[in-house]
Amino acid sequence: MMKLSLVAFLISLTTSGAYSASLTWDTVANGTTINHANGTWDLAGTVWNDGAGNNVAWSNTPLKDAVFAGNTTGVTTITVGSSLVAADNITVNGNGGTMQISGTYANLSANKLTVQTGGAGKLAFNTPATLGNVSAISIANGATLLCYAGATITSAMDVTGSGNTENLGALRIESNSKLQGTINLLGDSTFGSNSATGIFDSIVSGNFAFNQAAAGAGSVQINGNNTFIGGTTISRNTVEAGHNNAFGSGTLRLNGGTLSSSSTTARTFSNTVAMGASVTLGNTTNSGKLSFPNGPFQSTTASTSVTTNSTVEIADLRVTGTFNHGGSSPLVLGGSFTALSSAARLTGTQVTLGSGGTIFDTNGFNATIAAPMGGSQGFTKTGVGILSVGGVTSSFTGPVQVTAGVLRLIPQVVSLPADLKIMPLGDSITYGATALNGGYRAPLYDLLQPIAPNFHFIGDSTLNPGTLPAGQQNHAGHSSYSSPDIRNNLDGLDSTTFNTLGGADRNPNGGYWFPGGDGTNGTPNRAPIFPDVILLMVGANDIYRLTMNTTQAYASYTALMTKITSQRPNARVFMSKITPSSTNDGPAVAYNGVVQQVYDEFKAAGKKVTLVDMHTGFTGGTSDSLHPTPAGYQWMAERWRDALGSALGTEGPGNFRNAPLITVQPGATLTGSALVNQLDIRGTLSPGDGIGIVTATAATISGNYQCDLTVVTSDRLVVEGNLDLTNATLAIQPLETPAAALYVIASYSGNLSGGFGPVTGMPPGYQLVNDAAAKRLVIATPYAAWRIGRGLPDVSGAGTLDADSDGAADLMEFAIGGNPVNAGDRGFQRGSVETVGAGNALTFTILARSGAVFSATPDHAMTAAKDGISYRVEGSEDLTVWQREISEIPPASGLDVSPAGYEYHRFRASGSPESNPMGFIRLRVAEGGF
């Protein structure tokens, strides 16, 4: 009986329960319609639909599944009440609206919470308390969990997908809320914040990526010792790292925004880095050093900028295009720099080479390091290709090694004309919109200070001065201005844009920017201005605001340039192509074609114009798709500086004096113009780009010195100390047909050891001379070399010089074997009347340079050319007409032995002795020819 009774009891419990194990939230009393609305979840109240038309109260035993579904719009709030509630599984559905759980989180427990929202729907936690009794949370693909207002969740999580259509992340954590449970990635997933800072104290694992969401204005802090392997993408705002493994072990993709430490603690990341856009690294408050020791740290686009606001050290930097450095803190290149194309450039402010030195590998390309370098360990240049280096700072104290390819030392602009009046002219980019630092004008001021004595910016406006000092705040940059706006205000007043759009930055300040006025009739009380330089950048508003086509833009830009060049013809106009748009660059490219066309036409017409390309290779990014960031303005300032230097400046050698030693290994080459310390050339030294000068404190050449010659000048090595040429070779390379009498190819102030062994490429008629008295090595014509050997000044073509005042010109003494410093030795030329047969003959004997071959000319003279000297022996009967026929005959016997380098030649006048034994013979000599 007991057994049968027990069975009956169990059957009764199974078949007569009041509700199923899955309940759906429903605030409608009759339960016939599921109506999701706000309410309290506790053990009282009939708010649960059992699926059979019954509304039931929640009971904790046995554990049941709870199902929530928010409205399609708006917020549905479920408040956890004062009683302890427990569930097996909680599922949140819904498509579009927000299901928000508030109240006393400590009173809610569950084995699992599943988020299956879709569209813009999400599950939100907004109570500044800890949800600590939900064991696990699963977030489905397309669903989003929002944690804000200081809420903390300790649950373990499974995450799949990139969240809802708001694009703010599958895990949207903001306003100092925290996730503290483990996170397992079951697919590529996203995180994000739309307000303040969201904190991930979780350990993230899985085989997938954990990327920053596509939108959101907040910051994220990632503190876990994470192990996920799919990589991380950062693209906006700030991501703070609280652990060295914050980004797991996959690739860290930097596509914008800021990456910093979460504090002053240094962070060292083992990730490979792919940098696809300009980024900021570090933070002045959370200033912990960021290190990337394992690399590679690769910039993958044509132009990127890194701004360092705390110390950043990169061990393996690989660069595709322009990589610009800016910011207030050091960028340390700890290991290597590798060029990935011939567009690879490192520009901007100083970079510091790491404690172990840095390897610059051109990798078969031609690359440029335009940023100055500092550091104590120096660098090594490797790889086929040319590395052009702009210079080192006083903090650079390490050696330089060139093991392969070419190291080119770039000359620098050392001066611009004094007292330049520079007029920055243009639209909001000239004004400096969005930068709050004077736009490009502030960094340009810093760049011009050392090289442009007493220059001044001029213009009608002083707004947005940034850091510019008083007296340097003027400009003519006006937001929203088009080329017609500027053209009309140069010599008149046009307030149309100002009246339409307003804003002090659009005020033309009375117009008449060129002529000024006396303050009457609407003209400003301002003196006329006469710029020496006009930095013109205009066009963005022509195409983006006024939507001009290229025909209209050409007409307007031409009219503007016509007015500028006619009213201020002495000003040099630097015509700039406009900077890129990050969202719609096609119109900018088309407009820059117009700028190029107008420039070509005005240049052909003889106008003082210079083209500046601010589009190609633009680095630094834009803050609003059009206006440059501060890093972009820094890049612009450098382009302006380079253009000014090229058009108006004087170049000087690059300064590498702080490198104690530059060693060039066999097979490698050092070129360019620079001041250096000690040189050890085991490979090749080839000064200049074409022609240049390398000035060293000391030099040893055991390799090859390649010296280029032009018509009048040559490369030069200037050594301020000792020069050692033991085992050195010399390769002369004429770039043009040499015509100078003498080329100084090297000089030294100390001692010379050894000399050039094999010499190749010596032009005909020249020779290498060691002028020990003057401590120099020269390539000289024989006459110039002869003068050097006798201590005479370096002159050429001066046939009347007579160093010993003996009446015989130096050139003549060279031609006929004289001594120009001995008045008793004027060389050998002697006429005589000799008996020939039954009569007399007029003869003439001279010394000439060995190898001279005389031949007759149509006017009966005898001529020869040897060692740069032309000889002409000619005869006359009356000292008026010198056309008596001269012939060469063998020298007479009994003459003294000819001096080294000379030989005797004897000539006779024709017609003697029979017809006319009387007459005259003379010798004329000239350097080069008659």
PDB file of N, CA and C in Angstrom, residues 805-836:
ATOM      1  N   SER A 805     109.302  88.814 -62.799  1.00  0.00           N
ATOM      2  CA  SER A 805     109.497  90.131 -63.457  1.00  0.00           C
ATOM      3  C   SER A 805     110.713  90.131 -64.383  1.00  0.00           C
ATOM      4  N   ASP A 806     110.918  89.045 -65.090  1.00  0.00           N
ATOM      5  CA  ASP A 806     112.064  88.965 -65.991  1.00  0.00           C
ATOM      6  C   ASP A 806     111.691  89.274 -67.429  1.00  0.00           C
ATOM      7  N   GLY A 807     110.437  89.677 -67.634  1.00  0.00           N
ATOM      8  CA  GLY A 807     109.986  89.989 -68.977  1.00  0.00           C
ATOM      9  C   GLY A 807     109.415  88.818 -69.721  1.00  0.00           C
ATOM     10  N   ALA A 808     109.517  87.630 -69.153  1.00  0.00           N
ATOM     11  CA  ALA A 808     108.949  86.422 -69.767  1.00  0.00           C
ATOM     12  C   ALA A 808     107.726  86.009 -68.960  1.00  0.00           C
ATOM     13  N   ALA A 809     106.591  85.965 -69.609  1.00  0.00           N
ATOM     14  CA  ALA A 809     105.366  85.584 -68.917  1.00  0.00           C
ATOM     15  C   ALA A 809     105.485  84.156 -68.385  1.00  0.00           C
ATOM     16  N   ASP A 810     104.816  83.923 -67.247  1.00  0.00           N
ATOM     17  CA  ASP A 810     104.850  82.581 -66.652  1.00  0.00           C
ATOM     18  C   ASP A 810     104.403  81.510 -67.638  1.00  0.00           C
ATOM     19  N   LEU A 811     103.357  81.818 -68.399  1.00  0.00           N
ATOM     20  CA  LEU A 811     102.832  80.839 -69.340  1.00  0.00           C
ATOM     21  C   LEU A 811     103.885  80.503 -70.400  1.00  0.00           C
ATOM     22  N   MET A 812     104.600  81.521 -70.850  1.00  0.00           N
ATOM     23  CA  MET A 812     105.650  81.284 -71.833  1.00  0.00           C
ATOM     24  C   MET A 812     106.769  80.442 -71.239  1.00  0.00           C
ATOM     25  N   GLU A 813     107.108  80.728 -69.983  1.00  0.00           N
ATOM     26  CA  GLU A 813     108.174  79.958 -69.357  1.00  0.00           C
ATOM     27  C   GLU A 813     107.771  78.504 -69.181  1.00  0.00           C
ATOM     28  N   PHE A 814     106.480  78.269 -68.881  1.00  0.00           N
ATOM     29  CA  PHE A 814     106.011  76.884 -68.828  1.00  0.00           C
ATOM     30  C   PHE A 814     106.122  76.232 -70.196  1.00  0.00           C
ATOM     31  N   ALA A 815     105.776  76.963 -71.236  1.00  0.00           N
ATOM     32  CA  ALA A 815     105.756  76.394 -72.584  1.00  0.00           C
ATOM     33  C   ALA A 815     107.142  76.045 -73.082  1.00  0.00           C
ATOM     34  N   ILE A 816     108.189  76.830 -72.670  1.00  0.00           N
ATOM     35  CA  ILE A 816     109.524  76.626 -73.253  1.00  0.00           C
ATOM     36  C   ILE A 816     110.568  76.292 -72.196  1.00  0.00           C
ATOM     37  N   GLY A 817     110.110  75.783 -71.035  1.00  0.00           N
ATOM     38  CA  GLY A 817     111.044  75.217 -70.065  1.00  0.00           C
ATOM     39  C   GLY A 817     111.737  76.214 -69.197  1.00  0.00           C
ATOM     40  N   GLY A 818     111.154  77.360 -68.907  1.00  0.00           N
ATOM     41  CA  GLY A 818     111.769  78.338 -68.029  1.00  0.00           C
ATOM     42  C   GLY A 818     111.430  78.099 -66.576  1.00  0.00           C
ATOM     43  N   ASN A 819     112.028  78.959 -65.735  1.00  0.00           N
ATOM     44  CA  ASN A 819     111.765  78.897 -64.293  1.00  0.00           C
ATOM     45  C   ASN A 819     111.146  80.225 -63.880  1.00  0.00           C
ATOM     46  N   PRO A 820     109.880  80.234 -63.506  1.00  0.00           N
ATOM     47  CA  PRO A 820     109.200  81.510 -63.244  1.00  0.00           C
ATOM     48  C   PRO A 820     109.629  82.197 -61.950  1.00  0.00           C
ATOM     49  N   VAL A 821     110.424  81.528 -61.150  1.00  0.00           N
ATOM     50  CA  VAL A 821     110.909  82.173 -59.924  1.00  0.00           C
ATOM     51  C   VAL A 821     112.415  82.433 -60.006  1.00  0.00           C
ATOM     52  N   ASN A 822     112.975  82.376 -61.210  1.00  0.00           N
ATOM     53  CA  ASN A 822     114.389  82.662 -61.437  1.00  0.00           C
ATOM     54  C   ASN A 822     114.491  83.570 -62.648  1.00  0.00           C
ATOM     55  N   ALA A 823     114.811  84.829 -62.407  1.00  0.00           N
ATOM     56  CA  ALA A 823     114.851  85.790 -63.517  1.00  0.00           C
ATOM     57  C   ALA A 823     115.923  85.440 -64.538  1.00  0.00           C
ATOM     58  N   GLY A 824     116.879  84.601 -64.145  1.00  0.00           N
ATOM     59  CA  GLY A 824     117.923  84.224 -65.079  1.00  0.00           C
ATOM     60  C   GLY A 824     117.570  83.058 -65.969  1.00  0.00           C
ATOM     61  N   ASP A 825     116.389  82.481 -65.762  1.00  0.00           N
ATOM     62  CA  ASP A 825     115.989  81.322 -66.575  1.00  0.00           C
ATOM     63  C   ASP A 825     114.635  81.616 -67.186  1.00  0.00           C
ATOM     64  N   ARG A 826     114.669  82.076 -68.426  1.00  0.00           N
ATOM     65  CA  ARG A 826     113.440  82.461 -69.110  1.00  0.00           C
ATOM     66  C   ARG A 826     112.993  81.390 -70.098  1.00  0.00           C
ATOM     67  N   GLY A 827     113.608  80.216 -70.057  1.00  0.00           N
ATOM     68  CA  GLY A 827     113.270  79.174 -71.003  1.00  0.00           C
ATOM     69  C   GLY A 827     114.126  79.272 -72.253  1.00  0.00           C
ATOM     70  N   PHE A 828     113.873  78.444 -73.246  1.00  0.00           N
ATOM     71  CA  PHE A 828     114.726  78.391 -74.421  1.00  0.00           C
ATOM     72  C   PHE A 828     113.910  78.678 -75.673  1.00  0.00           C
ATOM     73  N   GLN A 829     114.274  79.805 -76.364  1.00  0.00           N
ATOM     74  CA  GLN A 829     113.810  80.109 -77.718  1.00  0.00           C
ATOM     75  C   GLN A 829     114.911  80.952 -78.362  1.00  0.00           C
ATOM     76  N   ARG A 830     115.400  80.499 -79.488  1.00  0.00           N
ATOM     77  CA  ARG A 830     116.579  81.144 -80.064  1.00  0.00           C
ATOM     78  C   ARG A 830     116.476  81.144 -81.579  1.00  0.00           C
ATOM     79  N   GLY A 831     116.632  82.347 -82.153  1.00  0.00           N
ATOM     80  CA  GLY A 831     116.665  82.475 -83.595  1.00  0.00           C
ATOM     81  C   GLY A 831     118.099  82.632 -84.095  1.00  0.00           C
ATOM     82  N   SER A 832     118.320  82.227 -85.327  1.00  0.00           N
ATOM     83  CA  SER A 832     119.672  82.348 -85.876  1.00  0.00           C
ATOM     84  C   SER A 832     119.602  82.367 -87.401  1.00  0.00           C
ATOM     85  N   VAL A 833     120.666  82.866 -87.971  1.00  0.00           N
ATOM     86  CA  VAL A 833     120.823  82.815 -89.420  1.00  0.00           C
ATOM     87  C   VAL A 833     121.903  81.765 -89.691  1.00  0.00           C
ATOM     88  N   GLU A 834     121.526  80.753 -90.397  1.00  0.00           N
ATOM     89  CA  GLU A 834     122.442  79.656 -90.638  1.00  0.00           C
ATOM     90  C   GLU A 834     122.775  79.574 -92.127  1.00  0.00           C
ATOM     91  N   THR A 835     123.993  79.095 -92.436  1.00  0.00           N
ATOM     92  CA  THR A 835     124.424  78.912 -93.823  1.00  0.00           C
ATOM     93  C   THR A 835     123.796  77.645 -94.358  1.00  0.00           C
ATOM     94  N   VAL A 836     123.109  77.820 -95.445  1.00  0.00           N
ATOM     95  CA  VAL A 836     122.488  76.673 -96.101  1.00  0.00           C
ATOM     96  C   VAL A 836     122.921  76.715 -97.576  1.00  0.00           C
TER      97      VAL A 836
END
